[in-house]
Each structure stands twice: as structure tokens, then as C-alpha cells.
Amino acid sequence: MSQILSPQDAKLVERLRAGDEEAFMELIRSLNPSLLRVARMFVPTAALAEDVVQETWVAVLNGIDRFEGRSSLKTWIFRILTNTAKTRGERERRSVPFSSLDTEQGGFEPAVERSRFTGSGHWAVLPRAWPEDRLLAAETLSVLERAIERLPPSQRAVVTLRDVEGWTADEVRNALELSETNQRVLLHRGRAKVRRALEQYLSEEP
Amino acid sequence: MSIGLAHLNCRELVELVTAYLEGDLSYGERKRFDAHLAACDGCTTYVEQMRSTIALTGTLRVDDVSPEAEEALRHAFREWKAH
């Protein structure tokens, strides 16, 4: 195994190869939710995404002996997922990931509505500072959660992996096979929509 | 992603916020961005809101694996191990 593999990954791989069920369950608990979200970028329904993820885990088990450690375990698993999901997405002839990605990037989507700016590009209506106390209220968090749920699947996957789960830009790029620019554009558009939802909610009277 | 040399207006700035926060702007772009912020309350508030949005998103919980999914995967593991 080459040196790129972290000691934790190496250990996990060793345990999986030895048939350690708890090692497998640990891996599932840490990756399954992200796998589901990413799968949704490629297939049209949550049920299909679950199938794809299940198929991915079986492929991981069947392939673990051949895993060479040239990428992190996480990246390797996501590669299997995206391949499985793409095949399934094509079979379903419904949602094809990178064409939907293209659509998402197709037209320019301004981060802030045009009407907020004057003709010369300055704020017509200044953003108002958000009230600290309301920011931390449970209700605000559920507004935030719903805003993320409503994002197009690719933006939702990137925002969740980056901002909820704390992955680095490189980890996301590798796992989803995105260019640097695409990763940033999806993050930018997703975050901008989430900010708008919060602004809208926080500008209403409590 | 390049910005006109002299002017960076508010409408342009909001499109660069992610690149700015990611540390992806060039030295010159970053200087223009910071110079605009220093003179613009609206954009300062906007960048603050974006930081708050990211921080708040970071407090959300990662979903749990459903018991059904966990059971199905346990089963798949045992099948795999038996072969």
C-alpha cells in the first residue's frame, strides 16, 4: 500500500479484510448520509439513491481486497458510488448528473437579486445586520435546514459536505469528480440561496 | 473570475464572496475586495451574513443512518462474509 493512506484508513481496511463487522458499521455511520446525498445528484428519487448506496457498499466489500490505497478510503468509496449512480441514472434515463449540473450552471444565477442594486451596481437597499438573538433560535435553524433541502441536488451535496460535514474543497472535488471551478460555483450558488432564505426570514417581524 | 482593474462594485463583490472566503482570489483581487469592504457598509454586512450562514450551517447535525438501512447493510455484510 502506498503512503497516501492514513494510518486510520489502513487500520480500517485491515479490519474490513478480516471480516470485522463493527469496522463496516463504523464506516457506514460516518459515510452513509453523505453517500445518499451524493447519489441523489444522479438519480431522480430517494428510493433509487438508497438502492445505489446499498449497491455501493456491496461493491466496497467485494473490492476491498483489491483496494490499493492510491486514494483515501473515502475517495475510493465515493468513486464507486458515482460510477454506480451514473450507471443507474443512465438506466433510469431520467436524471443525468452532469447534465443537470450543466443546467444548474447554465444560466448565470446572481447571488443577490438584481433589484437589490442600482444601475451602477451599488446597493439600492442595504442588507441589514441580523439580530444575534434570533440567529440562534431553533426556528431559524429549521429555516436553514429547509433552505438546504430545497437546493438543487448538486448544490445541496456540495453545501452539505463542505459546510455541515466540514470536508475540504479538495475532498469534495475528488469524491464528486468536480473541477475546482465547478466545486466553487456550486458552493457559491448554494450558500447564496441559503443566505437569502435566512435574510428573508429574519427580515420578517418575529 | 477576474475583476476590472479599478472598480469593483457591490454587485460584483457579492459574486466573489465565496472565492474570497476560500482564499482563491489573487493578491490584487483580494486587495481590491478588502478596499471595497473598508468603504462599504452594505458589503461588510453582506460578508458578515455569509459568514453567519456558514457558521450556522456548521451547527446542523449530520443525519443518522436509519435502523432499516443499518439492518440491511449488516445483513449484506454477513452475506459477504459467508462467501
PDB file of N, CA, C and O in Angstrom, chain B residues 9-83:
ATOM      1  N   ASN B   9     -17.706  46.920  -7.991  1.00  0.00           N
ATOM      2  CA  ASN B   9     -18.908  47.429  -7.347  1.00  0.00           C
ATOM      3  C   ASN B   9     -19.572  46.353  -6.497  1.00  0.00           C
ATOM      4  O   ASN B   9     -19.137  45.200  -6.478  1.00  0.00           O
ATOM      5  N   CYS B  10     -20.612  46.743  -5.782  1.00  0.00           N
ATOM      6  CA  CYS B  10     -21.248  45.820  -4.827  1.00  0.00           C
ATOM      7  C   CYS B  10     -21.796  44.577  -5.531  1.00  0.00           C
ATOM      8  O   CYS B  10     -21.667  43.459  -5.046  1.00  0.00           O
ATOM      9  N   ARG B  11     -22.403  44.785  -6.683  1.00  0.00           N
ATOM     10  CA  ARG B  11     -22.998  43.664  -7.422  1.00  0.00           C
ATOM     11  C   ARG B  11     -21.919  42.660  -7.834  1.00  0.00           C
ATOM     12  O   ARG B  11     -22.156  41.459  -7.863  1.00  0.00           O
ATOM     13  N   GLU B  12     -20.737  43.161  -8.148  1.00  0.00           N
ATOM     14  CA  GLU B  12     -19.635  42.264  -8.500  1.00  0.00           C
ATOM     15  C   GLU B  12     -19.048  41.611  -7.255  1.00  0.00           C
ATOM     16  O   GLU B  12     -18.679  40.436  -7.260  1.00  0.00           O
ATOM     17  N   LEU B  13     -18.963  42.378  -6.213  1.00  0.00           N
ATOM     18  CA  LEU B  13     -18.364  41.855  -4.983  1.00  0.00           C
ATOM     19  C   LEU B  13     -19.105  40.633  -4.447  1.00  0.00           C
ATOM     20  O   LEU B  13     -18.483  39.640  -4.062  1.00  0.00           O
ATOM     21  N   VAL B  14     -20.437  40.688  -4.466  1.00  0.00           N
ATOM     22  CA  VAL B  14     -21.177  39.560  -3.877  1.00  0.00           C
ATOM     23  C   VAL B  14     -20.921  38.258  -4.647  1.00  0.00           C
ATOM     24  O   VAL B  14     -21.040  37.173  -4.091  1.00  0.00           O
ATOM     25  N   GLU B  15     -20.533  38.374  -5.925  1.00  0.00           N
ATOM     26  CA  GLU B  15     -20.239  37.162  -6.694  1.00  0.00           C
ATOM     27  C   GLU B  15     -18.850  36.608  -6.388  1.00  0.00           C
ATOM     28  O   GLU B  15     -18.500  35.507  -6.803  1.00  0.00           O
ATOM     29  N   LEU B  16     -18.042  37.388  -5.681  1.00  0.00           N
ATOM     30  CA  LEU B  16     -16.675  36.946  -5.374  1.00  0.00           C
ATOM     31  C   LEU B  16     -16.516  36.497  -3.932  1.00  0.00           C
ATOM     32  O   LEU B  16     -15.432  36.101  -3.510  1.00  0.00           O
ATOM     33  N   VAL B  17     -17.608  36.561  -3.184  1.00  0.00           N
ATOM     34  CA  VAL B  17     -17.508  36.277  -1.754  1.00  0.00           C
ATOM     35  C   VAL B  17     -16.976  34.857  -1.487  1.00  0.00           C
ATOM     36  O   VAL B  17     -16.119  34.666  -0.627  1.00  0.00           O
ATOM     37  N   THR B  18     -17.461  33.886  -2.241  1.00  0.00           N
ATOM     38  CA  THR B  18     -17.012  32.512  -1.988  1.00  0.00           C
ATOM     39  C   THR B  18     -15.525  32.366  -2.301  1.00  0.00           C
ATOM     40  O   THR B  18     -14.772  31.815  -1.498  1.00  0.00           O
ATOM     41  N   ALA B  19     -15.115  32.905  -3.440  1.00  0.00           N
ATOM     42  CA  ALA B  19     -13.698  32.840  -3.795  1.00  0.00           C
ATOM     43  C   ALA B  19     -12.857  33.554  -2.725  1.00  0.00           C
ATOM     44  O   ALA B  19     -11.771  33.097  -2.355  1.00  0.00           O
ATOM     45  N   TYR B  20     -13.391  34.663  -2.221  1.00  0.00           N
ATOM     46  CA  TYR B  20     -12.700  35.420  -1.167  1.00  0.00           C
ATOM     47  C   TYR B  20     -12.567  34.570   0.101  1.00  0.00           C
ATOM     48  O   TYR B  20     -11.470  34.417   0.649  1.00  0.00           O
ATOM     49  N   LEU B  21     -13.671  33.995   0.539  1.00  0.00           N
ATOM     50  CA  LEU B  21     -13.640  33.208   1.778  1.00  0.00           C
ATOM     51  C   LEU B  21     -12.819  31.920   1.609  1.00  0.00           C
ATOM     52  O   LEU B  21     -12.264  31.403   2.570  1.00  0.00           O
ATOM     53  N   GLU B  22     -12.748  31.408   0.382  1.00  0.00           N
ATOM     54  CA  GLU B  22     -11.969  30.203   0.116  1.00  0.00           C
ATOM     55  C   GLU B  22     -10.478  30.509  -0.023  1.00  0.00           C
ATOM     56  O   GLU B  22      -9.679  29.592  -0.144  1.00  0.00           O
ATOM     57  N   GLY B  23     -10.155  31.799  -0.068  1.00  0.00           N
ATOM     58  CA  GLY B  23      -8.752  32.158  -0.275  1.00  0.00           C
ATOM     59  C   GLY B  23      -8.302  31.926  -1.710  1.00  0.00           C
ATOM     60  O   GLY B  23      -7.130  31.680  -1.969  1.00  0.00           O
ATOM     61  N   ASP B  24      -9.244  32.011  -2.639  1.00  0.00           N
ATOM     62  CA  ASP B  24      -8.925  31.730  -4.040  1.00  0.00           C
ATOM     63  C   ASP B  24      -8.678  32.989  -4.881  1.00  0.00           C
ATOM     64  O   ASP B  24      -8.432  32.887  -6.074  1.00  0.00           O
ATOM     65  N   LEU B  25      -8.792  34.160  -4.279  1.00  0.00           N
ATOM     66  CA  LEU B  25      -8.540  35.378  -5.056  1.00  0.00           C
ATOM     67  C   LEU B  25      -7.040  35.634  -5.155  1.00  0.00           C
ATOM     68  O   LEU B  25      -6.280  35.280  -4.250  1.00  0.00           O
ATOM     69  N   SER B  26      -6.643  36.263  -6.251  1.00  0.00           N
ATOM     70  CA  SER B  26      -5.234  36.646  -6.383  1.00  0.00           C
ATOM     71  C   SER B  26      -4.952  37.776  -5.383  1.00  0.00           C
ATOM     72  O   SER B  26      -5.884  38.390  -4.849  1.00  0.00           O
ATOM     73  N   TYR B  27      -3.686  38.067  -5.211  1.00  0.00           N
ATOM     74  CA  TYR B  27      -3.299  39.122  -4.276  1.00  0.00           C
ATOM     75  C   TYR B  27      -3.977  40.447  -4.624  1.00  0.00           C
ATOM     76  O   TYR B  27      -4.580  41.107  -3.766  1.00  0.00           O
ATOM     77  N   GLY B  28      -3.949  40.793  -5.909  1.00  0.00           N
ATOM     78  CA  GLY B  28      -4.539  42.053  -6.358  1.00  0.00           C
ATOM     79  C   GLY B  28      -6.049  42.089  -6.160  1.00  0.00           C
ATOM     80  O   GLY B  28      -6.606  43.090  -5.703  1.00  0.00           O
ATOM     81  N   GLU B  29      -6.691  40.981  -6.481  1.00  0.00           N
ATOM     82  CA  GLU B  29      -8.147  40.905  -6.330  1.00  0.00           C
ATOM     83  C   GLU B  29      -8.534  41.046  -4.859  1.00  0.00           C
ATOM     84  O   GLU B  29      -9.498  41.721  -4.511  1.00  0.00           O
ATOM     85  N   ARG B  30      -7.757  40.383  -4.038  1.00  0.00           N
ATOM     86  CA  ARG B  30      -8.039  40.423  -2.610  1.00  0.00           C
ATOM     87  C   ARG B  30      -7.901  41.847  -2.063  1.00  0.00           C
ATOM     88  O   ARG B  30      -8.700  42.304  -1.251  1.00  0.00           O
ATOM     89  N   LYS B  31      -6.877  42.527  -2.536  1.00  0.00           N
ATOM     90  CA  LYS B  31      -6.678  43.915  -2.086  1.00  0.00           C
ATOM     91  C   LYS B  31      -7.849  44.805  -2.490  1.00  0.00           C
ATOM     92  O   LYS B  31      -8.320  45.625  -1.702  1.00  0.00           O
ATOM     93  N   ARG B  32      -8.326  44.608  -3.725  1.00  0.00           N
ATOM     94  CA  ARG B  32      -9.467  45.421  -4.170  1.00  0.00           C
ATOM     95  C   ARG B  32     -10.724  45.068  -3.383  1.00  0.00           C
ATOM     96  O   ARG B  32     -11.535  45.926  -3.052  1.00  0.00           O
ATOM     97  N   PHE B  33     -10.862  43.774  -3.101  1.00  0.00           N
ATOM     98  CA  PHE B  33     -12.008  43.321  -2.321  1.00  0.00           C
ATOM     99  C   PHE B  33     -11.991  43.974  -0.939  1.00  0.00           C
ATOM    100  O   PHE B  33     -12.977  44.552  -0.483  1.00  0.00           O
ATOM    101  N   ASP B  34     -10.846  43.892  -0.279  1.00  0.00           N
ATOM    102  CA  ASP B  34     -10.718  44.475   1.063  1.00  0.00           C
ATOM    103  C   ASP B  34     -10.908  45.990   1.042  1.00  0.00           C
ATOM    104  O   ASP B  34     -11.525  46.552   1.953  1.00  0.00           O
ATOM    105  N   ALA B  35     -10.393  46.624   0.002  1.00  0.00           N
ATOM    106  CA  ALA B  35     -10.534  48.085  -0.101  1.00  0.00           C
ATOM    107  C   ALA B  35     -12.015  48.454  -0.234  1.00  0.00           C
ATOM    108  O   ALA B  35     -12.487  49.407   0.396  1.00  0.00           O
ATOM    109  N   HIS B  36     -12.737  47.682  -1.024  1.00  0.00           N
ATOM    110  CA  HIS B  36     -14.165  47.960  -1.171  1.00  0.00           C
ATOM    111  C   HIS B  36     -14.881  47.762   0.174  1.00  0.00           C
ATOM    112  O   HIS B  36     -15.661  48.606   0.604  1.00  0.00           O
ATOM    113  N   LEU B  37     -14.564  46.653   0.841  1.00  0.00           N
ATOM    114  CA  LEU B  37     -15.198  46.381   2.137  1.00  0.00           C
ATOM    115  C   LEU B  37     -14.968  47.514   3.128  1.00  0.00           C
ATOM    116  O   LEU B  37     -15.879  47.906   3.860  1.00  0.00           O
ATOM    117  N   ALA B  38     -13.753  48.021   3.142  1.00  0.00           N
ATOM    118  CA  ALA B  38     -13.400  49.069   4.105  1.00  0.00           C
ATOM    119  C   ALA B  38     -14.259  50.313   3.905  1.00  0.00           C
ATOM    120  O   ALA B  38     -14.487  51.078   4.844  1.00  0.00           O
ATOM    121  N   ALA B  39     -14.763  50.485   2.675  1.00  0.00           N
ATOM    122  CA  ALA B  39     -15.515  51.708   2.383  1.00  0.00           C
ATOM    123  C   ALA B  39     -17.015  51.463   2.231  1.00  0.00           C
ATOM    124  O   ALA B  39     -17.757  52.367   1.911  1.00  0.00           O
ATOM    125  N   CYS B  40     -17.466  50.219   2.409  1.00  0.00           N
ATOM    126  CA  CYS B  40     -18.862  49.912   2.090  1.00  0.00           C
ATOM    127  C   CYS B  40     -19.544  49.118   3.211  1.00  0.00           C
ATOM    128  O   CYS B  40     -19.253  47.942   3.426  1.00  0.00           O
ATOM    129  N   ASP B  41     -20.470  49.780   3.903  1.00  0.00           N
ATOM    130  CA  ASP B  41     -21.194  49.117   4.995  1.00  0.00           C
ATOM    131  C   ASP B  41     -22.069  47.975   4.490  1.00  0.00           C
ATOM    132  O   ASP B  41     -22.185  46.928   5.131  1.00  0.00           O
ATOM    133  N   GLY B  42     -22.705  48.188   3.331  1.00  0.00           N
ATOM    134  CA  GLY B  42     -23.606  47.177   2.780  1.00  0.00           C
ATOM    135  C   GLY B  42     -22.863  45.869   2.529  1.00  0.00           C
ATOM    136  O   GLY B  42     -23.320  44.790   2.927  1.00  0.00           O
ATOM    137  N   CYS B  43     -21.719  45.958   1.881  1.00  0.00           N
ATOM    138  CA  CYS B  43     -20.967  44.748   1.566  1.00  0.00           C
ATOM    139  C   CYS B  43     -20.350  44.129   2.821  1.00  0.00           C
ATOM    140  O   CYS B  43     -20.226  42.908   2.932  1.00  0.00           O
ATOM    141  N   THR B  44     -19.961  44.981   3.771  1.00  0.00           N
ATOM    142  CA  THR B  44     -19.441  44.451   5.040  1.00  0.00           C
ATOM    143  C   THR B  44     -20.516  43.613   5.725  1.00  0.00           C
ATOM    144  O   THR B  44     -20.257  42.503   6.192  1.00  0.00           O
ATOM    145  N   THR B  45     -21.749  44.139   5.735  1.00  0.00           N
ATOM    146  CA  THR B  45     -22.854  43.380   6.326  1.00  0.00           C
ATOM    147  C   THR B  45     -23.091  42.093   5.537  1.00  0.00           C
ATOM    148  O   THR B  45     -23.300  41.018   6.113  1.00  0.00           O
ATOM    149  N   TYR B  46     -23.020  42.206   4.208  1.00  0.00           N
ATOM    150  CA  TYR B  46     -23.254  41.028   3.375  1.00  0.00           C
ATOM    151  C   TYR B  46     -22.243  39.914   3.695  1.00  0.00           C
ATOM    152  O   TYR B  46     -22.612  38.762   3.895  1.00  0.00           O
ATOM    153  N   VAL B  47     -20.979  40.269   3.771  1.00  0.00           N
ATOM    154  CA  VAL B  47     -19.942  39.265   4.043  1.00  0.00           C
ATOM    155  C   VAL B  47     -20.147  38.681   5.445  1.00  0.00           C
ATOM    156  O   VAL B  47     -20.011  37.472   5.655  1.00  0.00           O
ATOM    157  N   GLU B  48     -20.542  39.548   6.394  1.00  0.00           N
ATOM    158  CA  GLU B  48     -20.857  39.063   7.740  1.00  0.00           C
ATOM    159  C   GLU B  48     -22.001  38.047   7.711  1.00  0.00           C
ATOM    160  O   GLU B  48     -21.951  37.013   8.378  1.00  0.00           O
ATOM    161  N   GLN B  49     -23.032  38.366   6.941  1.00  0.00           N
ATOM    162  CA  GLN B  49     -24.177  37.449   6.831  1.00  0.00           C
ATOM    163  C   GLN B  49     -23.750  36.123   6.223  1.00  0.00           C
ATOM    164  O   GLN B  49     -24.213  35.059   6.627  1.00  0.00           O
ATOM    165  N   MET B  50     -22.846  36.199   5.261  1.00  0.00           N
ATOM    166  CA  MET B  50     -22.387  34.967   4.635  1.00  0.00           C
ATOM    167  C   MET B  50     -21.592  34.131   5.643  1.00  0.00           C
ATOM    168  O   MET B  50     -21.755  32.922   5.730  1.00  0.00           O
ATOM    169  N   ARG B  51     -20.770  34.803   6.434  1.00  0.00           N
ATOM    170  CA  ARG B  51     -20.021  34.064   7.468  1.00  0.00           C
ATOM    171  C   ARG B  51     -20.975  33.450   8.488  1.00  0.00           C
ATOM    172  O   ARG B  51     -20.785  32.318   8.934  1.00  0.00           O
ATOM    173  N   SER B  52     -22.011  34.205   8.854  1.00  0.00           N
ATOM    174  CA  SER B  52     -23.003  33.673   9.805  1.00  0.00           C
ATOM    175  C   SER B  52     -23.715  32.464   9.215  1.00  0.00           C
ATOM    176  O   SER B  52     -23.980  31.486   9.905  1.00  0.00           O
ATOM    177  N   THR B  53     -24.055  32.572   7.929  1.00  0.00           N
ATOM    178  CA  THR B  53     -24.752  31.470   7.248  1.00  0.00           C
ATOM    179  C   THR B  53     -23.905  30.193   7.316  1.00  0.00           C
ATOM    180  O   THR B  53     -24.392  29.116   7.653  1.00  0.00           O
ATOM    181  N   ILE B  54     -22.620  30.355   7.013  1.00  0.00           N
ATOM    182  CA  ILE B  54     -21.718  29.190   7.011  1.00  0.00           C
ATOM    183  C   ILE B  54     -21.568  28.632   8.430  1.00  0.00           C
ATOM    184  O   ILE B  54     -21.652  27.418   8.648  1.00  0.00           O
ATOM    185  N   ALA B  55     -21.403  29.534   9.388  1.00  0.00           N
ATOM    186  CA  ALA B  55     -21.230  29.089  10.777  1.00  0.00           C
ATOM    187  C   ALA B  55     -22.477  28.351  11.267  1.00  0.00           C
ATOM    188  O   ALA B  55     -22.396  27.307  11.916  1.00  0.00           O
ATOM    189  N   LEU B  56     -23.627  28.914  10.911  1.00  0.00           N
ATOM    190  CA  LEU B  56     -24.892  28.308  11.348  1.00  0.00           C
ATOM    191  C   LEU B  56     -25.096  26.946  10.675  1.00  0.00           C
ATOM    192  O   LEU B  56     -25.543  25.986  11.316  1.00  0.00           O
ATOM    193  N   THR B  57     -24.738  26.864   9.412  1.00  0.00           N
ATOM    194  CA  THR B  57     -24.848  25.592   8.694  1.00  0.00           C
ATOM    195  C   THR B  57     -23.988  24.534   9.387  1.00  0.00           C
ATOM    196  O   THR B  57     -24.364  23.365   9.481  1.00  0.00           O
ATOM    197  N   GLY B  58     -22.849  24.984   9.894  1.00  0.00           N
ATOM    198  CA  GLY B  58     -21.937  24.066  10.577  1.00  0.00           C
ATOM    199  C   GLY B  58     -22.481  23.510  11.886  1.00  0.00           C
ATOM    200  O   GLY B  58     -21.944  22.541  12.424  1.00  0.00           O
ATOM    201  N   THR B  59     -23.563  24.120  12.395  1.00  0.00           N
ATOM    202  CA  THR B  59     -24.134  23.595  13.646  1.00  0.00           C
ATOM    203  C   THR B  59     -25.201  22.534  13.381  1.00  0.00           C
ATOM    204  O   THR B  59     -25.692  21.903  14.315  1.00  0.00           O
ATOM    205  N   LEU B  60     -25.578  22.362  12.106  1.00  0.00           N
ATOM    206  CA  LEU B  60     -26.591  21.345  11.800  1.00  0.00           C
ATOM    207  C   LEU B  60     -26.006  19.961  12.049  1.00  0.00           C
ATOM    208  O   LEU B  60     -24.819  19.741  11.885  1.00  0.00           O
ATOM    209  N   ARG B  61     -26.878  19.060  12.420  1.00  0.00           N
ATOM    210  CA  ARG B  61     -26.410  17.694  12.663  1.00  0.00           C
ATOM    211  C   ARG B  61     -26.360  16.904  11.372  1.00  0.00           C
ATOM    212  O   ARG B  61     -27.215  17.056  10.507  1.00  0.00           O
ATOM    213  N   VAL B  62     -25.377  16.060  11.284  1.00  0.00           N
ATOM    214  CA  VAL B  62     -25.318  15.136  10.168  1.00  0.00           C
ATOM    215  C   VAL B  62     -26.414  14.093  10.415  1.00  0.00           C
ATOM    216  O   VAL B  62     -26.627  13.675  11.552  1.00  0.00           O
ATOM    217  N   ASP B  63     -27.123  13.700   9.347  1.00  0.00           N
ATOM    218  CA  ASP B  63     -28.204  12.713   9.513  1.00  0.00           C
ATOM    219  C   ASP B  63     -27.683  11.409  10.095  1.00  0.00           C
ATOM    220  O   ASP B  63     -26.545  11.030   9.901  1.00  0.00           O
ATOM    221  N   ASP B  64     -28.558  10.719  10.788  1.00  0.00           N
ATOM    222  CA  ASP B  64     -28.230   9.372  11.258  1.00  0.00           C
ATOM    223  C   ASP B  64     -28.603   8.367  10.183  1.00  0.00           C
ATOM    224  O   ASP B  64     -29.425   8.642   9.319  1.00  0.00           O
ATOM    225  N   VAL B  65     -28.011   7.217  10.286  1.00  0.00           N
ATOM    226  CA  VAL B  65     -28.396   6.141   9.383  1.00  0.00           C
ATOM    227  C   VAL B  65     -29.681   5.537   9.941  1.00  0.00           C
ATOM    228  O   VAL B  65     -29.786   5.294  11.147  1.00  0.00           O
ATOM    229  N   SER B  66     -30.673   5.304   9.082  1.00  0.00           N
ATOM    230  CA  SER B  66     -31.929   4.738   9.578  1.00  0.00           C
ATOM    231  C   SER B  66     -31.684   3.306  10.044  1.00  0.00           C
ATOM    232  O   SER B  66     -30.829   2.610   9.509  1.00  0.00           O
ATOM    233  N   PRO B  67     -32.441   2.860  11.069  1.00  0.00           N
ATOM    234  CA  PRO B  67     -32.278   1.491  11.574  1.00  0.00           C
ATOM    235  C   PRO B  67     -32.488   0.455  10.471  1.00  0.00           C
ATOM    236  O   PRO B  67     -31.786  -0.555  10.419  1.00  0.00           O
ATOM    237  N   GLU B  68     -33.426   0.734   9.554  1.00  0.00           N
ATOM    238  CA  GLU B  68     -33.699  -0.215   8.463  1.00  0.00           C
ATOM    239  C   GLU B  68     -32.464  -0.357   7.571  1.00  0.00           C
ATOM    240  O   GLU B  68     -32.067  -1.457   7.221  1.00  0.00           O
ATOM    241  N   ALA B  69     -31.896   0.804   7.206  1.00  0.00           N
ATOM    242  CA  ALA B  69     -30.720   0.776   6.336  1.00  0.00           C
ATOM    243  C   ALA B  69     -29.571   0.060   7.038  1.00  0.00           C
ATOM    244  O   ALA B  69     -28.860  -0.748   6.448  1.00  0.00           O
ATOM    245  N   GLU B  70     -29.428   0.332   8.342  1.00  0.00           N
ATOM    246  CA  GLU B  70     -28.342  -0.282   9.085  1.00  0.00           C
ATOM    247  C   GLU B  70     -28.517  -1.804   9.106  1.00  0.00           C
ATOM    248  O   GLU B  70     -27.556  -2.553   8.922  1.00  0.00           O
ATOM    249  N   GLU B  71     -29.763  -2.227   9.305  1.00  0.00           N
ATOM    250  CA  GLU B  71     -30.055  -3.656   9.346  1.00  0.00           C
ATOM    251  C   GLU B  71     -29.766  -4.314   8.001  1.00  0.00           C
ATOM    252  O   GLU B  71     -29.140  -5.376   7.925  1.00  0.00           O
ATOM    253  N   ALA B  72     -30.204  -3.652   6.927  1.00  0.00           N
ATOM    254  CA  ALA B  72     -29.990  -4.191   5.578  1.00  0.00           C
ATOM    255  C   ALA B  72     -28.492  -4.334   5.290  1.00  0.00           C
ATOM    256  O   ALA B  72     -28.046  -5.320   4.697  1.00  0.00           O
ATOM    257  N   LEU B  73     -27.725  -3.346   5.750  1.00  0.00           N
ATOM    258  CA  LEU B  73     -26.286  -3.377   5.462  1.00  0.00           C
ATOM    259  C   LEU B  73     -25.564  -4.413   6.322  1.00  0.00           C
ATOM    260  O   LEU B  73     -24.625  -5.067   5.874  1.00  0.00           O
ATOM    261  N   ARG B  74     -26.031  -4.577   7.556  1.00  0.00           N
ATOM    262  CA  ARG B  74     -25.490  -5.632   8.411  1.00  0.00           C
ATOM    263  C   ARG B  74     -25.682  -7.000   7.737  1.00  0.00           C
ATOM    264  O   ARG B  74     -24.797  -7.837   7.691  1.00  0.00           O
ATOM    265  N   HIS B  75     -26.906  -7.149   7.212  1.00  0.00           N
ATOM    266  CA  HIS B  75     -27.258  -8.385   6.520  1.00  0.00           C
ATOM    267  C   HIS B  75     -26.340  -8.598   5.309  1.00  0.00           C
ATOM    268  O   HIS B  75     -25.794  -9.686   5.111  1.00  0.00           O
ATOM    269  N   ALA B  76     -26.154  -7.529   4.528  1.00  0.00           N
ATOM    270  CA  ALA B  76     -25.287  -7.615   3.348  1.00  0.00           C
ATOM    271  C   ALA B  76     -23.870  -8.004   3.753  1.00  0.00           C
ATOM    272  O   ALA B  76     -23.202  -8.790   3.084  1.00  0.00           O
ATOM    273  N   PHE B  77     -23.426  -7.445   4.868  1.00  0.00           N
ATOM    274  CA  PHE B  77     -22.073  -7.757   5.346  1.00  0.00           C
ATOM    275  C   PHE B  77     -21.942  -9.242   5.690  1.00  0.00           C
ATOM    276  O   PHE B  77     -20.965  -9.894   5.339  1.00  0.00           O
ATOM    277  N   ARG B  78     -22.959  -9.759   6.377  1.00  0.00           N
ATOM    278  CA  ARG B  78     -22.885 -11.172   6.793  1.00  0.00           C
ATOM    279  C   ARG B  78     -22.915 -12.103   5.579  1.00  0.00           C
ATOM    280  O   ARG B  78     -22.211 -13.108   5.547  1.00  0.00           O
ATOM    281  N   GLU B  79     -23.718 -11.733   4.600  1.00  0.00           N
ATOM    282  CA  GLU B  79     -23.761 -12.497   3.344  1.00  0.00           C
ATOM    283  C   GLU B  79     -22.368 -12.529   2.710  1.00  0.00           C
ATOM    284  O   GLU B  79     -21.882 -13.561   2.275  1.00  0.00           O
ATOM    285  N   TRP B  80     -21.777 -11.330   2.667  1.00  0.00           N
ATOM    286  CA  TRP B  80     -20.465 -11.188   2.026  1.00  0.00           C
ATOM    287  C   TRP B  80     -19.431 -12.037   2.764  1.00  0.00           C
ATOM    288  O   TRP B  80     -18.637 -12.742   2.163  1.00  0.00           O
ATOM    289  N   LYS B  81     -19.518 -11.984   4.093  1.00  0.00           N
ATOM    290  CA  LYS B  81     -18.534 -12.687   4.896  1.00  0.00           C
ATOM    291  C   LYS B  81     -18.683 -14.204   4.743  1.00  0.00           C
ATOM    292  O   LYS B  81     -17.703 -14.946   4.785  1.00  0.00           O
ATOM    293  N   ALA B  82     -19.915 -14.647   4.551  1.00  0.00           N
ATOM    294  CA  ALA B  82     -20.180 -16.072   4.457  1.00  0.00           C
ATOM    295  C   ALA B  82     -19.650 -16.668   3.143  1.00  0.00           C
ATOM    296  O   ALA B  82     -19.506 -17.878   3.032  1.00  0.00           O
ATOM    297  N   HIS B  83     -19.379 -15.798   2.165  1.00  0.00           N
ATOM    298  CA  HIS B  83     -18.951 -16.330   0.865  1.00  0.00           C
ATOM    299  C   HIS B  83     -17.451 -16.360   0.678  1.00  0.00           C
ATOM    300  O   HIS B  83     -16.732 -15.676   1.348  1.00  0.00           O
TER     301      HIS B  83
END
